[in-house]
CSV table of C-alpha atoms in Angstrom, one decimal:
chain,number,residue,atom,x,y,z
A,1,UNK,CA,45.4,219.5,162.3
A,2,UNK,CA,44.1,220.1,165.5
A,3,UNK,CA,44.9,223.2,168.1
A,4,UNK,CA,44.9,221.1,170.7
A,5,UNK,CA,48.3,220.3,172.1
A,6,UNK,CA,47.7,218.9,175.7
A,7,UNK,CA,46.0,216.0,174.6
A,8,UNK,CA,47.1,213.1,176.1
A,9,UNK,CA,46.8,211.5,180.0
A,10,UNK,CA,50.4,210.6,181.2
A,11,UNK,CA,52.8,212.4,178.4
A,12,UNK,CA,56.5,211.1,178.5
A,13,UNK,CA,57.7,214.3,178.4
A,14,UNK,CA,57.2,218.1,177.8
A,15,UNK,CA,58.1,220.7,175.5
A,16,UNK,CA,58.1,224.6,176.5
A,17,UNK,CA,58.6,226.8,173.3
A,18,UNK,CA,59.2,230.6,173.9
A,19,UNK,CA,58.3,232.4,170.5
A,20,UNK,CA,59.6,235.2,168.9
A,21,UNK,CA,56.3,237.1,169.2
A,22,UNK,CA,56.8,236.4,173.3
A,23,UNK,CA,53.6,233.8,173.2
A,24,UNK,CA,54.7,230.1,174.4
A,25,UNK,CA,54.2,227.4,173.0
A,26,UNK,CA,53.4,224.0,175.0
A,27,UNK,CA,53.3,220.5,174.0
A,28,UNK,CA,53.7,217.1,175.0
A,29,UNK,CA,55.9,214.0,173.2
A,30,UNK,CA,55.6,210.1,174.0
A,31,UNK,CA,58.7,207.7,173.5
A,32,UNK,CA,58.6,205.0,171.2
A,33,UNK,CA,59.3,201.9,173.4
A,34,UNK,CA,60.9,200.2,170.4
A,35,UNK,CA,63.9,203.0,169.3
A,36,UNK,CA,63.4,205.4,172.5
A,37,UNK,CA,62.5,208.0,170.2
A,38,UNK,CA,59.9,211.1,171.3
A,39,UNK,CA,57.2,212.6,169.3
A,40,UNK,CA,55.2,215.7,169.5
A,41,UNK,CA,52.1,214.6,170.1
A,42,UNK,CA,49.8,216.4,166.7
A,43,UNK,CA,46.6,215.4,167.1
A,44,UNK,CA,45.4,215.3,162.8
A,45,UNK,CA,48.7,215.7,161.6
A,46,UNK,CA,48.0,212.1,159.4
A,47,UNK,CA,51.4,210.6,160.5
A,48,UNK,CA,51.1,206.9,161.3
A,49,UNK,CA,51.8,205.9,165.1
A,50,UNK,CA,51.2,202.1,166.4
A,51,UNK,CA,50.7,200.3,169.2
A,52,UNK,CA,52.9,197.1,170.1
A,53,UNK,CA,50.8,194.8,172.1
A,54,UNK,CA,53.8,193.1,173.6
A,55,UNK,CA,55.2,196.0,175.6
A,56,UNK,CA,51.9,197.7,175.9
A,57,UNK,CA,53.3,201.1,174.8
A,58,UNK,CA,53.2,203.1,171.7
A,59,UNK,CA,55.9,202.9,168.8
A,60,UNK,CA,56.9,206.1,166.3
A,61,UNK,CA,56.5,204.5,162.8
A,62,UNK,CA,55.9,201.6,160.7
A,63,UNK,CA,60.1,201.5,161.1
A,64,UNK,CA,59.6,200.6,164.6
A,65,UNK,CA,56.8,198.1,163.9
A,66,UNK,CA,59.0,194.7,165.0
A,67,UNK,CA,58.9,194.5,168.7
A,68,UNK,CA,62.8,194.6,169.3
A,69,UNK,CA,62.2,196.4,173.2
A,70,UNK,CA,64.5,199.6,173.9
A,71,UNK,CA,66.2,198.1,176.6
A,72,UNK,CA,67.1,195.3,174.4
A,73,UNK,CA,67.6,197.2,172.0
A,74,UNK,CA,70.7,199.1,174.0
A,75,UNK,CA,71.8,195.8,174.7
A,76,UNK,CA,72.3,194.8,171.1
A,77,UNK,CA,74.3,198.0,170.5
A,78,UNK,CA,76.1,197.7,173.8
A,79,UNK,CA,77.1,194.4,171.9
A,80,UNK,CA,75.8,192.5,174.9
A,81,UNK,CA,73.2,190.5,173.1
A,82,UNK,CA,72.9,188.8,169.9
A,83,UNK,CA,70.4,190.8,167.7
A,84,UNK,CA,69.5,187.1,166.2
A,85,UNK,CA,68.2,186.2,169.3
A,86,UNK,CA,65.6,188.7,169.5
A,87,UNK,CA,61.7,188.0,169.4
A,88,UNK,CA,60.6,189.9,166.9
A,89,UNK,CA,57.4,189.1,166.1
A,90,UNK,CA,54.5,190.4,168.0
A,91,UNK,CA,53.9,194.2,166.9
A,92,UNK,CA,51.1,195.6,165.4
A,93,UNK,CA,50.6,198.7,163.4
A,94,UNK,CA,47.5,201.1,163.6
A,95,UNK,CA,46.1,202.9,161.0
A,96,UNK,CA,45.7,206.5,160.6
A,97,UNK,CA,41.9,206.0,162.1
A,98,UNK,CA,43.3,203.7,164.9
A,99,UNK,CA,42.5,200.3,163.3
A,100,UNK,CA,44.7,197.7,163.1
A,101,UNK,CA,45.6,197.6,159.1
B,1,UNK,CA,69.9,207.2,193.7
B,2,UNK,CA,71.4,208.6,189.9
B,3,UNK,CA,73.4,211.5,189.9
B,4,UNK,CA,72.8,214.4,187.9
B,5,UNK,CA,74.7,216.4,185.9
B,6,UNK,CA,74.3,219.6,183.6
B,7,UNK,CA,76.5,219.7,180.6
B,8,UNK,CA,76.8,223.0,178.3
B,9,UNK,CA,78.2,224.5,175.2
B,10,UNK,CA,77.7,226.6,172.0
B,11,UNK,CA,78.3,224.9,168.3
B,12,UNK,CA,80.1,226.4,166.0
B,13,UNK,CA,78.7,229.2,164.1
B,14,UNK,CA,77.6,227.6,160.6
B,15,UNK,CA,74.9,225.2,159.5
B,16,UNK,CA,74.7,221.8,159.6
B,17,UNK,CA,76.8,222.1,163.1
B,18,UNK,CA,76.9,220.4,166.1
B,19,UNK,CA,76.0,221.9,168.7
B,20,UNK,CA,76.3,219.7,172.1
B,21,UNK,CA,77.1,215.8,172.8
B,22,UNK,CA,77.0,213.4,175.3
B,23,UNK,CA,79.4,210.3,174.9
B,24,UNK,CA,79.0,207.3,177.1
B,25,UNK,CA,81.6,205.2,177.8
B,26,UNK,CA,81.0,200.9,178.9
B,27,UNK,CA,80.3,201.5,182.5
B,28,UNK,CA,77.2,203.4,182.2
B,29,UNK,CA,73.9,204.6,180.3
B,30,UNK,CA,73.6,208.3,180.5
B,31,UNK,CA,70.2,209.6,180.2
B,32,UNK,CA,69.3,213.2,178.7
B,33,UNK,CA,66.2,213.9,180.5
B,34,UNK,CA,66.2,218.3,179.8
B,35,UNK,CA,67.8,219.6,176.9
B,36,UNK,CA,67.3,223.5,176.5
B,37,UNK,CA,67.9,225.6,173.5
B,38,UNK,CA,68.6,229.4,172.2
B,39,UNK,CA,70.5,231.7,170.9
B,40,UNK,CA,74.0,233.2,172.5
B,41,UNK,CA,74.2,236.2,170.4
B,42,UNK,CA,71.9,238.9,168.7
B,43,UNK,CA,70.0,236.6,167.2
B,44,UNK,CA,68.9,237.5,163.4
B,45,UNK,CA,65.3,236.0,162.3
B,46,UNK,CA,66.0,232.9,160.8
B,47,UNK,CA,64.7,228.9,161.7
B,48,UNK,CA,66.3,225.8,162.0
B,49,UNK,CA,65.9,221.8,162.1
B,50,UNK,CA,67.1,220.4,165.2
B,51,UNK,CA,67.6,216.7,165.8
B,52,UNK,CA,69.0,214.8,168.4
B,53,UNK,CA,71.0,212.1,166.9
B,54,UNK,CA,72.8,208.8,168.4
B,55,UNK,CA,76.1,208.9,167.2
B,56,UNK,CA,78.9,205.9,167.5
B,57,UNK,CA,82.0,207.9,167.5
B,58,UNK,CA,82.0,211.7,169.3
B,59,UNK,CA,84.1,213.6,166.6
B,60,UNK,CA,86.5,216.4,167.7
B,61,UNK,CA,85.1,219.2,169.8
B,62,UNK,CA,86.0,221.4,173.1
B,63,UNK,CA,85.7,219.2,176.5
B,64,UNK,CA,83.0,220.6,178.8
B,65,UNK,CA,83.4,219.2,182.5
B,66,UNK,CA,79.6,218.3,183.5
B,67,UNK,CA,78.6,219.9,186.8
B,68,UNK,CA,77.2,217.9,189.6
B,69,UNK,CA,73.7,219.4,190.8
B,70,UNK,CA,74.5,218.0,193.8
B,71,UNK,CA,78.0,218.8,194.9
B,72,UNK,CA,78.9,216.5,196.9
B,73,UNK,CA,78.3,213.8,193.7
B,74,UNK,CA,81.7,212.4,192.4
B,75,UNK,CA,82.7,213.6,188.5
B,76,UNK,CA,80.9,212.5,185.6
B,77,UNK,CA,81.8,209.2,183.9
B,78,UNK,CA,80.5,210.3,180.9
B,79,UNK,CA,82.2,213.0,179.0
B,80,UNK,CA,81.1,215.9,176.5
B,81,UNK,CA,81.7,218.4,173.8
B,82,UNK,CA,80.9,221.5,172.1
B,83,UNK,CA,82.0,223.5,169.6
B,84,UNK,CA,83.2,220.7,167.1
B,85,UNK,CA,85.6,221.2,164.5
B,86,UNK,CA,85.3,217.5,163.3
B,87,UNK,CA,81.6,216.2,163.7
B,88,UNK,CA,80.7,213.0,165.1
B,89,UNK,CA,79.8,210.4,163.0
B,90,UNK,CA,76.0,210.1,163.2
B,91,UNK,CA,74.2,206.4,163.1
B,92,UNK,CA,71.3,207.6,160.0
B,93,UNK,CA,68.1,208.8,161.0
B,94,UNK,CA,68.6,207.7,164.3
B,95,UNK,CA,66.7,210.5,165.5
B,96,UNK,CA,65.5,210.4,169.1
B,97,UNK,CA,63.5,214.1,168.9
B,98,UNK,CA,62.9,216.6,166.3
B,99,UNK,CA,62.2,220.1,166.1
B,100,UNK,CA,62.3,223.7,164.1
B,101,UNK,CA,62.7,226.7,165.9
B,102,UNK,CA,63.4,230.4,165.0
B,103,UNK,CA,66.6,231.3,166.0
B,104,UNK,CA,64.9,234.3,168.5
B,105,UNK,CA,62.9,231.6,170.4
B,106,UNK,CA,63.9,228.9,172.8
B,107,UNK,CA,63.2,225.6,173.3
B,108,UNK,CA,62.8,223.6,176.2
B,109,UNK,CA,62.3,219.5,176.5
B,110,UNK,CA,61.8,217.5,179.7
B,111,UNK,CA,61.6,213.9,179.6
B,112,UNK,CA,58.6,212.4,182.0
B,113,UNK,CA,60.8,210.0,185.2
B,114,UNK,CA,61.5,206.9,183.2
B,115,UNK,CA,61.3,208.2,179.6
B,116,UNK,CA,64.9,209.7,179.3
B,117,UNK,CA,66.8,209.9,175.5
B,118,UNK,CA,69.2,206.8,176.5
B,119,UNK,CA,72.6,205.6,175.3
B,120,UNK,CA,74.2,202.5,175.2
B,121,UNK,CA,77.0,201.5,177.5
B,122,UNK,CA,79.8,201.7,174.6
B,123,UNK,CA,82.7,203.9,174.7
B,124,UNK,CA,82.8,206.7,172.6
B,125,UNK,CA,78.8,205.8,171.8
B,126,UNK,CA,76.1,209.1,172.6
B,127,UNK,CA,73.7,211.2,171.6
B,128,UNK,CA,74.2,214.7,170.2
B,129,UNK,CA,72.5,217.8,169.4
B,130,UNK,CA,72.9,219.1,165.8
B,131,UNK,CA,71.4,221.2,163.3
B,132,UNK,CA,69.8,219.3,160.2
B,133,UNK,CA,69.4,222.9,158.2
B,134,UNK,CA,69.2,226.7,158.5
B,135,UNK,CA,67.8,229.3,156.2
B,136,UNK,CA,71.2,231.0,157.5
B,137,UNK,CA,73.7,231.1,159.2
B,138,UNK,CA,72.9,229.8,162.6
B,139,UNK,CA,74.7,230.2,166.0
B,140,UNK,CA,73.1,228.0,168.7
B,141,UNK,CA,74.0,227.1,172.4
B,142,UNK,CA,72.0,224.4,174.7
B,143,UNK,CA,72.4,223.0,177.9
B,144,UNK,CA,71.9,219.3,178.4
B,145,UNK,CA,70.6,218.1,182.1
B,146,UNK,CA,71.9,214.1,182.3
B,147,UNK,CA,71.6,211.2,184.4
B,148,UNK,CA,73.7,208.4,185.0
């Protein structure tokens, strides 16, 4: 896995870590735009991340694969709308390499 | 313009414990967008897992009154809790962030404008911060920033 933990462009948030040893620790997450879920961004660490072409953002997992948007997605549990009527189709997964699979 | 809020509280000492929640209720969304995390004793040198977890009923803890940052904001409409003695009952793996930490560091997480941990607008609905396990017995306080 690589050291590097400022990797990315626009991060979607930060995270300061104070150690015991008194060194501190910086990293950066992204939000799933599916579940609203962050991530430490671990540049090698072989976890699978995608990309949903639909919202143009980046999803957590292969969980999070159907493109069911956050806000909608409060919606739905806000009982507002109807999961059925939900688009779902229209994500796409990346592969550990970055090709679609 | 949202108002801000910070919300505070220690969990109980244990593992597996909640330590902080935010409940929404129907009127608004509540956003988390700074959580912070230590230790409010002599911490001994042990880890945890940390996860923040949506949760659709708030449990049973002590009511903390948020505190406007600015004062002239109204009270919060969202409510919160610490120190449960009755956990809330957690939607599985519904995890919005992760993390393991030694119980003599802290941890702090601020969310980008626009890419806040959200919840719904249902009562009794929220996110919480909880322990998933400790290689002992932890004791853990945080402090929550939130918008609504």
């Amino acid at each position: 896995m690589s050291d590097k933990n400022l990797t990315t462009l626009r991060p979607n948030g930060l995270v300061i870590v104070q150690n015991v040893d008194g060194s501190t620790f910086e990293g950066e997450t992204r939000q799933c735009c599916h579940c609203g879920g962050h991530w430490l961004i671990q540049p090698g660490s072989g976890k699978i991340r995608g990309w949903c072409g639909k919202c143009n953002a980046w999803f957590c997992s292969p969980a999070c694969m159907e493109c069911v948007p956050h806000e909608k997605m409060l919606d739905i549990m806000a009982g507002i709308v109807n999961p059925s009527a939900v688009t779902v189709a229209g994500g796409m997964r990346l592969g550990k390499i970055g090709k679609v699979v | 313009m949202a108002r801000r809020y910070n919300t505070y509280g220690a969990g109980d000492t244990g593992t597996d414990k909640t330590v902080l929640t935010m409940v929404s209720t129907t009127a608004i969304r509540p956003k988390i967008c700074d959580i912070l995390v230590g230790a409010g004793t002599t911490p001994s040198d042990h880890a945890s897992k940390f996860v923040m977890n949506r949760f659709t009923a708030g449990g049973t803890g002590t009511a903390f009154t948020p505190v406007a940052l600015d004062p002239s904001d109204p009270a919060s409409v969202f409510t919160s809790a610490y120190n449960h003695s009755s956990e809330p009952t957690y939607t599985a793996a519904a995890y919005l962030l992760g993390w393991s930490m030694n119980q003599r560091g802290t941890f702090r997480w601020v969310a980008a404008p626009g890419f806040e941990l959200v919840a719904p607008a249902t009562a009794a609905n929220g996110i919480g911060l909880k322990t998933l396990s400790s290689t002992a017995t932890a004791d853990y306080e945080a402090s929550f920033l939130v918008e609504e």
